[in-house]
Short mmCIF file of C-alpha atoms and ligand atoms in Angstrom, two decimals:
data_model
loop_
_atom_site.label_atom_id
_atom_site.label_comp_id
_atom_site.label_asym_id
_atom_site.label_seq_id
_atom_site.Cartn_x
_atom_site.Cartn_y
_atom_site.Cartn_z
CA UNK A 1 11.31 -15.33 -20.87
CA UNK A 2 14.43 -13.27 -21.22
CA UNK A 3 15.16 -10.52 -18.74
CA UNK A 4 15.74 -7.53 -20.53
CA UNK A 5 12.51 -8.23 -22.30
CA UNK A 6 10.60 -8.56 -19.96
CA UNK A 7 12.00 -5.25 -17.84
CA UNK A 8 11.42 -3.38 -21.24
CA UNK A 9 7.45 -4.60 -22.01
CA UNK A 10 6.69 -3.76 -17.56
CA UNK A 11 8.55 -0.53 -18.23
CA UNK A 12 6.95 0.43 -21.72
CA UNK A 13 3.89 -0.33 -19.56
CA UNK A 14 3.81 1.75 -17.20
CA UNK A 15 3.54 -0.99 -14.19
CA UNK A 16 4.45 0.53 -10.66
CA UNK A 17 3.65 -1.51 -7.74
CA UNK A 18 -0.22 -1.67 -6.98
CA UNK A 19 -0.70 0.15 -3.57
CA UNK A 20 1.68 1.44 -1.29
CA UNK A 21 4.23 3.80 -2.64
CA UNK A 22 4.20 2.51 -6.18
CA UNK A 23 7.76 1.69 -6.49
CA UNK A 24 8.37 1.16 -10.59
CA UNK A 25 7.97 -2.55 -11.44
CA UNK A 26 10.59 -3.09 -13.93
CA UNK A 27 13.41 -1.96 -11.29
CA UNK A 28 12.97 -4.25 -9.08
CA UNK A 29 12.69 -7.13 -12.24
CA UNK A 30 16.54 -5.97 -12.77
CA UNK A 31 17.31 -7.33 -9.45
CA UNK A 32 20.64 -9.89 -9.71
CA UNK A 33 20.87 -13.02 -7.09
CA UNK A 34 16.92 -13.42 -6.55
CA UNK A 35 15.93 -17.20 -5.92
CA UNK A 36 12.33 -16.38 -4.63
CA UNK A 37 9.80 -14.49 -6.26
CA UNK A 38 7.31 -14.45 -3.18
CA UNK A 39 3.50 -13.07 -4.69
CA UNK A 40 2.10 -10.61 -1.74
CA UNK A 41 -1.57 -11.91 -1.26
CA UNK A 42 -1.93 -11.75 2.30
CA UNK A 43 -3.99 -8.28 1.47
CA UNK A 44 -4.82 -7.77 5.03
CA UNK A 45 -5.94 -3.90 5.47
CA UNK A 46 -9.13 -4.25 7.14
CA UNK A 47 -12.05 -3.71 3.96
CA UNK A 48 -9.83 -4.19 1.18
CA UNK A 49 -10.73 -6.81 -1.02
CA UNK A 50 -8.98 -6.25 -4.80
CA UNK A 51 -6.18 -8.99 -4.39
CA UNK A 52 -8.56 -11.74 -3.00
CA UNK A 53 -10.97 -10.56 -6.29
CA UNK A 54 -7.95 -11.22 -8.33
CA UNK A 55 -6.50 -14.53 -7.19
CA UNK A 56 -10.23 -15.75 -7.49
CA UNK A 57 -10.93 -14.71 -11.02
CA UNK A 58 -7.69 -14.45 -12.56
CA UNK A 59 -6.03 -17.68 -10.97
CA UNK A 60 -4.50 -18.95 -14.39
CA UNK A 61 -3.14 -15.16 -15.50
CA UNK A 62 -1.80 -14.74 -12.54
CA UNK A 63 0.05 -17.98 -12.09
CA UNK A 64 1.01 -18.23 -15.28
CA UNK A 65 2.72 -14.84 -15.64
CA UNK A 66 4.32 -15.33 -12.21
CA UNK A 67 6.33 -18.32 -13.36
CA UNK A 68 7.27 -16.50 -16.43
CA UNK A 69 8.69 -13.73 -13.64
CA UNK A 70 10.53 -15.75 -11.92
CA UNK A 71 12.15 -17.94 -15.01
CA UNK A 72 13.22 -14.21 -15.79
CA UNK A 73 14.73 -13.89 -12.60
CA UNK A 74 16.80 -16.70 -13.21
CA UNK A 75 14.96 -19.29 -12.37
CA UNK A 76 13.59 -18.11 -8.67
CA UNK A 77 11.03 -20.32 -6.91
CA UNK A 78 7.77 -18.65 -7.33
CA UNK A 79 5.75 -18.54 -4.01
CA UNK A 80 2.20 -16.92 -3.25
CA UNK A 81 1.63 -16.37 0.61
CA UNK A 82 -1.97 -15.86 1.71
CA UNK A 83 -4.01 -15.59 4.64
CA UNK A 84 -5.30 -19.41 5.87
CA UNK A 85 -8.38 -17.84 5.61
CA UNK A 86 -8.60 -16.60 1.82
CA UNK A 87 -9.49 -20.35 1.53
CA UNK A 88 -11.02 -19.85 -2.28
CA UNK A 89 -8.33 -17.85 -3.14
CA UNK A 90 -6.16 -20.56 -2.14
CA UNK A 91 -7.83 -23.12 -4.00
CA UNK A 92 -8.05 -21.63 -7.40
CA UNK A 93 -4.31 -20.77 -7.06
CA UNK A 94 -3.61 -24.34 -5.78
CA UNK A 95 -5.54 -25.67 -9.13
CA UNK A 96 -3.30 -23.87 -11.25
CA UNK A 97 -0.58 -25.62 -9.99
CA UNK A 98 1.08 -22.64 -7.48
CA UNK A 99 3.02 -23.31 -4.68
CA UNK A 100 0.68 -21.21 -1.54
CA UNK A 101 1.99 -20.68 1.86
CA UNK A 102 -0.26 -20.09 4.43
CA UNK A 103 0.10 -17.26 7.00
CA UNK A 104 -2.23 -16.41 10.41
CA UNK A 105 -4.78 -14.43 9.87
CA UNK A 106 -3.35 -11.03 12.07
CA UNK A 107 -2.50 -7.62 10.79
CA UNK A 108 0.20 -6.91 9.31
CA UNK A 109 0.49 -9.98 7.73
CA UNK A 110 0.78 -8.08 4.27
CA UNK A 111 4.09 -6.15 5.43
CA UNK A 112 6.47 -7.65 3.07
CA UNK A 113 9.21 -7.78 6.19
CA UNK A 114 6.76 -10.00 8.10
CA UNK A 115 5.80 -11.91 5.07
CA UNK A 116 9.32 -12.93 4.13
CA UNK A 117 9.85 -13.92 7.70
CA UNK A 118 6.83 -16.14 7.94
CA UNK A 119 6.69 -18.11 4.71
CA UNK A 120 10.79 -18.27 4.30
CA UNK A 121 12.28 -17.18 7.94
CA UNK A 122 14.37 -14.67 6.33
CA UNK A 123 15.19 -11.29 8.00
CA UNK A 124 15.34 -8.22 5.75
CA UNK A 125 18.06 -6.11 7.73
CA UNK A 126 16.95 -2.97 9.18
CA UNK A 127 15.95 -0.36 6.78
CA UNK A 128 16.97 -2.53 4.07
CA UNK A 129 14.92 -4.09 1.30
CA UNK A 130 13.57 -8.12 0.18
CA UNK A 131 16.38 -8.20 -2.66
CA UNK A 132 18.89 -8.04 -0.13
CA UNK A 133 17.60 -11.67 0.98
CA UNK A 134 17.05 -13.08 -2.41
CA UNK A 135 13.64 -11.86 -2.78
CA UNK A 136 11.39 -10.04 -4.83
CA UNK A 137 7.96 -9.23 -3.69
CA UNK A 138 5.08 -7.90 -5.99
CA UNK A 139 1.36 -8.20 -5.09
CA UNK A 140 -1.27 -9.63 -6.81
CA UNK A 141 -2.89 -6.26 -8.64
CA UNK A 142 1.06 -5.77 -10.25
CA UNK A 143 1.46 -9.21 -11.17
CA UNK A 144 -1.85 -8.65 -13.23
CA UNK A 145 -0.22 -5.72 -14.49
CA UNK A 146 3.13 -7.61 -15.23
CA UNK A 147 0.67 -9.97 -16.95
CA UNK A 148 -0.97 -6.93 -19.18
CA UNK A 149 2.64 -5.83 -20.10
CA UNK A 150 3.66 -8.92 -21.44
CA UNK A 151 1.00 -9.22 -23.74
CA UNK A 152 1.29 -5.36 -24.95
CA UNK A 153 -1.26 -3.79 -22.26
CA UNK A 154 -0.20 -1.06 -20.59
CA UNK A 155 -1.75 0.48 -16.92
CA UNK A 156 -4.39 2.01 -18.43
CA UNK A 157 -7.20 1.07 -14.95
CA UNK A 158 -7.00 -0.42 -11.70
CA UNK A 159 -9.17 -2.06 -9.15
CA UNK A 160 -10.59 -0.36 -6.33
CA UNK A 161 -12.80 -1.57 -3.18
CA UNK A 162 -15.38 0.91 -2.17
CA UNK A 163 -16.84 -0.13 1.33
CA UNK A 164 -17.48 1.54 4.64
CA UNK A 165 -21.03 3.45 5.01
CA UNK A 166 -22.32 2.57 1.70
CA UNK A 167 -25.17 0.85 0.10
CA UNK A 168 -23.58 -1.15 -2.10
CA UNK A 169 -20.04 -2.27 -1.51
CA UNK A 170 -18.05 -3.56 -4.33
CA UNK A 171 -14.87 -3.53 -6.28
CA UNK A 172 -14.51 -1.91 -9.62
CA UNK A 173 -12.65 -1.78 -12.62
CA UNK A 174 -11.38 2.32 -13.01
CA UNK A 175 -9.96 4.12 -15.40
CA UNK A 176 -6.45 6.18 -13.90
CA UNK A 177 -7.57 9.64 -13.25
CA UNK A 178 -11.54 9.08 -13.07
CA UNK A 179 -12.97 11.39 -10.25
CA UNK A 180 -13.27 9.65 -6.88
CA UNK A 181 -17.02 10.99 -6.37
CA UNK A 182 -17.55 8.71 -9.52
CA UNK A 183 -16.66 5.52 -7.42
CA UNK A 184 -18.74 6.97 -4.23
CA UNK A 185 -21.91 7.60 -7.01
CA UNK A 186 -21.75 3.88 -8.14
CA UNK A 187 -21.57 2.85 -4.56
CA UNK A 188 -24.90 4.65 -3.72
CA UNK A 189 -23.37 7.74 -1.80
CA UNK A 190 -22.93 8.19 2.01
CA UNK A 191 -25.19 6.43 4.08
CA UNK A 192 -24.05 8.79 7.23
CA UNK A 193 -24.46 12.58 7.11
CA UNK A 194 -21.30 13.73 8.05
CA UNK A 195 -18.87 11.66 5.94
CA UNK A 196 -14.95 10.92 5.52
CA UNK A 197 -13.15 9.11 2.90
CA UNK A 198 -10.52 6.85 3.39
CA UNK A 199 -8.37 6.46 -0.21
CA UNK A 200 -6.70 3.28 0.80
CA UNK A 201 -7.51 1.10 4.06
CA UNK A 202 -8.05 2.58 7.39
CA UNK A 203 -4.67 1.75 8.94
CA UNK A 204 -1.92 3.04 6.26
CA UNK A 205 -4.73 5.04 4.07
CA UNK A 206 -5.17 9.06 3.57
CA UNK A 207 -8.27 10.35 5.13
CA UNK A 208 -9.91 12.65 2.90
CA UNK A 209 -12.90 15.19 3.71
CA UNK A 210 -14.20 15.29 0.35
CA UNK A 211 -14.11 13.38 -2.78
CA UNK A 212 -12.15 15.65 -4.66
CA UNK A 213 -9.59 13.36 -5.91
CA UNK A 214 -8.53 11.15 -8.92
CA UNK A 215 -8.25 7.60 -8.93
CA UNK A 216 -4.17 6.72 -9.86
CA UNK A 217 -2.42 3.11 -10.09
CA UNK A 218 -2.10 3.03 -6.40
CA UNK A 219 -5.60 3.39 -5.35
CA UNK A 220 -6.87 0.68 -3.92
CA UNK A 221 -9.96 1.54 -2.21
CA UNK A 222 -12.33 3.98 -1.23
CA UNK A 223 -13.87 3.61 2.29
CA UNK A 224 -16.61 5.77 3.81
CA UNK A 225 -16.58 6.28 7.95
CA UNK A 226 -18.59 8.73 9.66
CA UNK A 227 -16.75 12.02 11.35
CA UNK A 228 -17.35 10.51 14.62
CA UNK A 229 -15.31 7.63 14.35
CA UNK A 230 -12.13 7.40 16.36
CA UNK A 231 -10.34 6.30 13.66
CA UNK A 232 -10.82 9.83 12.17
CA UNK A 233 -9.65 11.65 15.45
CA UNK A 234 -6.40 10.04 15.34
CA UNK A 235 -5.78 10.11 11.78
CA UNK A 236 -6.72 13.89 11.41
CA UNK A 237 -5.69 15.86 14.43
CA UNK A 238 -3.38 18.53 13.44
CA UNK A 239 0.52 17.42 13.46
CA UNK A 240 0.96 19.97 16.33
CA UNK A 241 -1.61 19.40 18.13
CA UNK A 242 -0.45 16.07 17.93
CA UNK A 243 3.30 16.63 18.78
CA UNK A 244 1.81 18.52 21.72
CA UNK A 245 -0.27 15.80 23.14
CA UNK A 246 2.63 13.45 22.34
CA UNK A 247 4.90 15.64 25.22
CA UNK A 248 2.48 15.83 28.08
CA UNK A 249 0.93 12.50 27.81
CA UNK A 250 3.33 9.69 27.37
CA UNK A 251 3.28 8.01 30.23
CA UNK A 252 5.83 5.60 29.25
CA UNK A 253 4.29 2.55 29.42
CA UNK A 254 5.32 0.55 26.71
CA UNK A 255 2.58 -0.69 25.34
CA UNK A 256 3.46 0.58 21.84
CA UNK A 257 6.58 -0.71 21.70
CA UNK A 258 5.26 -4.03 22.85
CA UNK A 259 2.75 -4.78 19.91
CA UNK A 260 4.93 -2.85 17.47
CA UNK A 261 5.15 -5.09 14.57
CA UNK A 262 8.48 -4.37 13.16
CA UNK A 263 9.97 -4.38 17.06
CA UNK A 264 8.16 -8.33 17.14
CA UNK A 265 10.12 -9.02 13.69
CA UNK A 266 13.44 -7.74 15.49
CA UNK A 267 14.15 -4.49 14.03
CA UNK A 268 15.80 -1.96 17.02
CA UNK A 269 12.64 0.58 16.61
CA UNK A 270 11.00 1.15 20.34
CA UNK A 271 8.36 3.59 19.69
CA UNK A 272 8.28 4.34 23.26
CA UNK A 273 11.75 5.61 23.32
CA UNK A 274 11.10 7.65 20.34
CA UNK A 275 7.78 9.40 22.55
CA UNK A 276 10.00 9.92 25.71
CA UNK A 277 12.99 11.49 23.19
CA UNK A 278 9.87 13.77 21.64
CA UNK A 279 9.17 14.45 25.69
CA UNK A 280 12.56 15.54 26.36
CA UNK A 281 14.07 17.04 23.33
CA UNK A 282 17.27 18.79 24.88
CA UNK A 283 18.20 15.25 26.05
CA UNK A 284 17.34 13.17 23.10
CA UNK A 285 19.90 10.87 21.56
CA UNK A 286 20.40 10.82 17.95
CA UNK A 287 20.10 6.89 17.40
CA UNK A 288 16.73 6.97 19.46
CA UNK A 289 15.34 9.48 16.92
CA UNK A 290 16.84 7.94 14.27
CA UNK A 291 14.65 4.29 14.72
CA UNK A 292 11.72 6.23 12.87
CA UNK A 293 13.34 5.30 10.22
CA UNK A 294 12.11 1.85 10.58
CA UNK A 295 8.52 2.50 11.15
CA UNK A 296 6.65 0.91 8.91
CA UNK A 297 3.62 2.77 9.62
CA UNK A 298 1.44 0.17 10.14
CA UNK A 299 -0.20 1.95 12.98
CA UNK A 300 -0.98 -0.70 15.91
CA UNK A 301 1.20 1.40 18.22
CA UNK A 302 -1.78 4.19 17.73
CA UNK A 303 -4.48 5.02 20.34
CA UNK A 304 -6.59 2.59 18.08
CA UNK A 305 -4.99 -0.40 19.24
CA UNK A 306 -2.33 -0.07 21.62
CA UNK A 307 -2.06 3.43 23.50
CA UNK A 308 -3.93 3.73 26.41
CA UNK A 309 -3.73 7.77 26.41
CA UNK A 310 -5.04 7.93 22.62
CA UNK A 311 -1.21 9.18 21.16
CA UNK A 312 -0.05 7.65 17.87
CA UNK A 313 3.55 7.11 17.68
CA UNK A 314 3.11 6.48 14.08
CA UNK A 315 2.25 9.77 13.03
CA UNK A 316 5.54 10.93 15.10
CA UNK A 317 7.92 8.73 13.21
CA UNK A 318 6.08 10.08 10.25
CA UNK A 319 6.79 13.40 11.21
CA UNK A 320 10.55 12.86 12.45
CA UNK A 321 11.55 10.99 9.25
CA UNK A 322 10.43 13.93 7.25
CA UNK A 323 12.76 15.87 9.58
CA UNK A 324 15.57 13.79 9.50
CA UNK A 325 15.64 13.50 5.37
CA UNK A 326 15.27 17.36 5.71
CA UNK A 327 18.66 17.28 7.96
CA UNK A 328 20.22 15.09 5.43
CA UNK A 329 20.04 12.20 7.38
CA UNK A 330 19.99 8.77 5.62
CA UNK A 331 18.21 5.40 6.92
CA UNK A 332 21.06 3.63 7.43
CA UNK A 333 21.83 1.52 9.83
CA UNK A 334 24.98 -0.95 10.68
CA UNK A 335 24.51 -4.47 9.81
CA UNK A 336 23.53 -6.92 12.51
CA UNK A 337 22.27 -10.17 13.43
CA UNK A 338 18.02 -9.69 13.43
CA UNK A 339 16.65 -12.24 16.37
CA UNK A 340 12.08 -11.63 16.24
CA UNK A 341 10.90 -11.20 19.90
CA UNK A 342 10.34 -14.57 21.83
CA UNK A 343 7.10 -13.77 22.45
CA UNK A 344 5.91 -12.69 18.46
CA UNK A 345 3.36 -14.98 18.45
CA UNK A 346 1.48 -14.43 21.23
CA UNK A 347 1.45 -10.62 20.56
CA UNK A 348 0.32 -10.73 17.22
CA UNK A 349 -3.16 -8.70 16.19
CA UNK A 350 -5.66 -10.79 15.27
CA UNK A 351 -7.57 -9.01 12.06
CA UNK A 352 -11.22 -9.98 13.44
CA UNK A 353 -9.75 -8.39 16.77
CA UNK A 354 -8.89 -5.21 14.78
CA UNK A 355 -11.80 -4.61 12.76
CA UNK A 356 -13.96 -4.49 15.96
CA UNK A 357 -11.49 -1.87 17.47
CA UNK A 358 -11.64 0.24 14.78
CA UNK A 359 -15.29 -0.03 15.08
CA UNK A 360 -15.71 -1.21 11.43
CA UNK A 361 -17.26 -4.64 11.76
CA UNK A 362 -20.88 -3.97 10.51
CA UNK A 363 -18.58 -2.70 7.33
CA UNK A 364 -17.19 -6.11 6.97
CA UNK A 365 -19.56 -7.33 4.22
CA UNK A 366 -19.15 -8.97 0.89
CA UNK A 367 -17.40 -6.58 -2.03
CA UNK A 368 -18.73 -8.16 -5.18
CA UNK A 369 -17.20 -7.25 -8.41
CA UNK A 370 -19.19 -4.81 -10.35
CA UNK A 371 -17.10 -4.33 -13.77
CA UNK A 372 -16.05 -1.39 -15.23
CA UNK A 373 -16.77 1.68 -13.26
CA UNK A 374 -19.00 3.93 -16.01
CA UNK A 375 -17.22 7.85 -16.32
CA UNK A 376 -19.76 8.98 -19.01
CA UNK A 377 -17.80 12.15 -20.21
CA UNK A 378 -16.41 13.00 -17.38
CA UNK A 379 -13.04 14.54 -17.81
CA UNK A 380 -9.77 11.96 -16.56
CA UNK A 381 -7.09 13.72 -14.97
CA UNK A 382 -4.23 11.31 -15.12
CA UNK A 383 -1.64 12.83 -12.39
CA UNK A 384 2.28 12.65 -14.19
CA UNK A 385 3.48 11.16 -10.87
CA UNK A 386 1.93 8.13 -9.73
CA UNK A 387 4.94 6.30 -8.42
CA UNK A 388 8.40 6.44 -6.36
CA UNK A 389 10.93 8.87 -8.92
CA UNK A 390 10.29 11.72 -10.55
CA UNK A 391 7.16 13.05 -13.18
CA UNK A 392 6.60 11.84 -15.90
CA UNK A 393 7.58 14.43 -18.90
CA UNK A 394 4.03 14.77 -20.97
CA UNK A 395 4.29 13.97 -24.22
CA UNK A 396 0.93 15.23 -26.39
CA UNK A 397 -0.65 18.56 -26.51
CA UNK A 398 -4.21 20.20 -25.88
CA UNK A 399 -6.68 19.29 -28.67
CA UNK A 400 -4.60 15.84 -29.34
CA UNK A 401 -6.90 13.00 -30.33
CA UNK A 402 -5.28 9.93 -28.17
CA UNK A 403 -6.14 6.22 -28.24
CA UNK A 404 -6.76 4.40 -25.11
CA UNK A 405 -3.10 2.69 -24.24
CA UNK A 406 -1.40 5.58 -25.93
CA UNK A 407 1.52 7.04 -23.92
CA UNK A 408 0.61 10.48 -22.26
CA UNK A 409 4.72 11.12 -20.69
CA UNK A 410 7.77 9.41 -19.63
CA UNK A 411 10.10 10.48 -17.18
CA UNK A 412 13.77 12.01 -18.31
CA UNK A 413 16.00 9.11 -19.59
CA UNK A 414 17.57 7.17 -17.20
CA UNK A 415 15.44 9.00 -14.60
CA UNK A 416 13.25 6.24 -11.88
CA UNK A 417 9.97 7.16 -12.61
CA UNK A 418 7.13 5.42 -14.54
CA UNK A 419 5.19 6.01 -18.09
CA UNK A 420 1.75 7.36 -17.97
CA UNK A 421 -0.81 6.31 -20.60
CA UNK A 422 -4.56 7.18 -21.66
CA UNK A 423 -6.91 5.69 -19.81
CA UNK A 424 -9.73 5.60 -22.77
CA UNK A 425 -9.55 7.14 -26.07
CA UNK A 426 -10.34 10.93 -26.31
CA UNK A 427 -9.26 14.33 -26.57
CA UNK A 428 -6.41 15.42 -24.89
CA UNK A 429 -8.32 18.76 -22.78
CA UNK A 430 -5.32 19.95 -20.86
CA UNK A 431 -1.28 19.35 -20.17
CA UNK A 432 0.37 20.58 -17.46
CA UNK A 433 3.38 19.74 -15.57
CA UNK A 434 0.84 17.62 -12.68
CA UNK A 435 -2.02 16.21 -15.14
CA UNK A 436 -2.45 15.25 -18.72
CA UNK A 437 -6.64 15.97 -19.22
CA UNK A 438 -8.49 13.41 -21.43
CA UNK A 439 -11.86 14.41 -22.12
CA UNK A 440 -13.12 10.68 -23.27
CA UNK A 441 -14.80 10.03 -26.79
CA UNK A 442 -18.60 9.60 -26.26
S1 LIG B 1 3.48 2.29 13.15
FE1 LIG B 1 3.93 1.89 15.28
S2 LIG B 1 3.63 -0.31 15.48
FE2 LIG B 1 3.85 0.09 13.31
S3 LIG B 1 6.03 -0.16 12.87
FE3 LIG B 1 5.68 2.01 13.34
S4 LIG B 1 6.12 2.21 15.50
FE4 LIG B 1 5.83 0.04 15.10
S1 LIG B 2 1.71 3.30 24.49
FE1 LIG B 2 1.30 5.51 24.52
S2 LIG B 2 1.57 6.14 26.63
FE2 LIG B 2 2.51 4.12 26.43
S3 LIG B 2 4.68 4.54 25.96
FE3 LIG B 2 3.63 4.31 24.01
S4 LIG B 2 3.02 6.38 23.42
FE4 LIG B 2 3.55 6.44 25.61
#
């Protein structure tokens, strides 16, 4: 397929990347000098099951439009990396004719850093990003999307996992902007009393004390975990309370620094440095402070895995790079040679290992897909930002009749940002500059 088509249909689509910040698809498609085009399955926060629902049942889709990606990218080898043990995911992908390379079965085997270094033994530089290796990395929920786009579809739903203290697990088809309670209703409610929800997995997701949220392209799953669990303490003490602890606590004993997954891959981020500059601020070198920058915030350095006193380094980088872009400081960092720690494999996490310490193993049960979550006439509030870049400008007015696929806002020309469309036919009930309202057709 020809490039500039193809950027134009994932663009005119809407496509941002599936999870994580939601980086616009058809961006990274303009890359130049790509000779991989390496298919994220590994999927490997604890719970989350949309990818390995997707490489089941949409084996030929997926495979297909991934060759037609990488023939785009000028001819780039198309690779899927998976988990050894997603062994029917493996299969069906295997029967379509893809290339799969296996990875071990530890968390975070679905950082896209890690990935490249275990299925090609490249090293993305520090703070630096898979093009810069020849690489570009989409998961399996955007490659779907990619898929859509070339035949016309835009984003119009995604594919959430609802798990955790529930009835009746599953995975669903959603429309963008359908109330979160919606999902938590077709999953049978709470089973615990005093409930949290988890929009996303519990390592890297936002923990939520209510459902009072809409589902956007990013969502990828809705977990339920009682109050009491420690993975809530950590996740939702107060950032000062937390900087506090951080001070008077650190004992300096390394421990974060030795499971931290980027420090294993050979990036110059010592989280333990970082707590000790926290401890003794007037002394703090700038380059210490600076290695937050290369957190990935996958959140084994936390009191959940590694910390013996219960601190989380993570949420400290989190809160020092927000300081540092407020200072005008950028995330860059001098080119160097990256060398992974001589001992990477025998520090790795398992992900059995992990779900127990979390205390989330009697939540590890099947998700089986359920279809097409029903919304009734329940008003869709499909947020203008869903992505990395600005808003997207709306386009249609209160009262509008819209079809579902019809474009709701774009951003500015020339602007990064993504296109929003309706998620089912209806009236258009409100505009503003954060939500288009659909009230859907009965
Ligand atoms: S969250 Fe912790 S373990 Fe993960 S990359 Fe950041 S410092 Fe390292
Ligand atoms: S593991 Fe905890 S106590 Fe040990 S150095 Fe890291 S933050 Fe400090």
């Amino acid at each position: 397929m020809e490039a500039e088509r193809l950027v134009q249909q994932v663009y005119e689509a809407g496509v941002v990347g599936a999870g994580g910040a939601g980086f616009p698809t058809h961006v990274k498609l303009k890359a130049k000098g790509i000779d991989t085009y390496l298919i994220n399955g590994a999927e490997c926060e604890p719970l989350l099951t949309v990818d390995q629902h997707l490489m089941c049942e949409e084996a030929p889709r997926l495979v297909a439009a991934g060759l037609a990606v990488a023939a785009a990218l000028g001819g780039a080898r198309l690779v899927f990396g998976l988990k050894k043990k997603y062994a029917p995911q493996i299969a069906a992908l295997r029967a379509c004719g893809a290339e799969v390379v296996e990875v071990g079965n530890s968390y975070p085997a679905g950082d896209e850093v890690i990935l490249i270094h275990e299925i090609l033994g490249r090293h993305v530089p520090e703070a630096g990003l898979p093009l810069q290796v020849g690489v570009v990395v989409n998961n399996p929920e955007t490659l779907y999307n990619i898929a859509g786009a070339m035949d016309g579809l835009p984003v119009t739903h995604t594919f959430v996992t609802v798990g955790g203290a529930v009835p009746r697990p599953g995975v669903w088809r959603v429309p963008i902007g359908a109330p979160a309670s919606l999902l938590l209703d077709a999953a049978g409610g709470s089973i615990v009393k005093d409930p949290v929800f988890i929009e996303g997995g519990p390592m890297t997701g936002k923990y939520r004390f209510d459902t009072n949220f809409n589902v956007t392209k990013t969502t990828k799953g809705l977990l339920v975990v009682p109050r009491t669990s420690a993975l809530v303490h950590y996740e939702t003490m107060p950032v000062e309370q937390m900087l506090k602890q951080a001070k008077v606590a650190c004992c300096s004993c390394v421990q974060c620094t030795v499971t931290c997954s980027r420090n294993l891959v050979g990036h110059g981020l010592e989280p333990h440095r970082i707590m000790r500059a926290i401890a003794f601020a007037s002394q703090a070198l700038p380059e210490i402070v600076k290695q937050a920058f290369l957190c990935s915030e996958c959140n084994l350095c936390s009191g959940l895995v590694a910390c013996p006193m219960g601190l989380s380094p993570r949420r400290v980088n989190q809160v020092l790079k927000g300081s540092l872009r407020a200072q005008g400081i950028k995330p860059d960092f001098p080119k160097r040679d990256i060398t992974p720690h001589p001992q990477r494999a025998f520090r790795l996490v398992p992900s059995k290992r992990l779900v127990q310490r979390l205390g989330l193993a009697s939540y590890d049960r099947e998700t089986p897909y359920m279809g097409d979550l029903p919304v009734g006439n329940t008003p869709l509030a499909i947020p203008t930002k869903q992505h990395t870049g600005v808003p997207a400008v709306p386009c249609v007015t209160p009262g509008e009749a819209v079809q579902e696929g019809q474009i709701l806002g774009a951003p500015p020309e020339g602007a990064l940002g993504a296109t929003i469309h309706a998620s089912l036919s209806g009236t258009v009930l409100a505009v503003s500059p954060e939500a288009v309202t659909i009230q859907p057709e009965r």
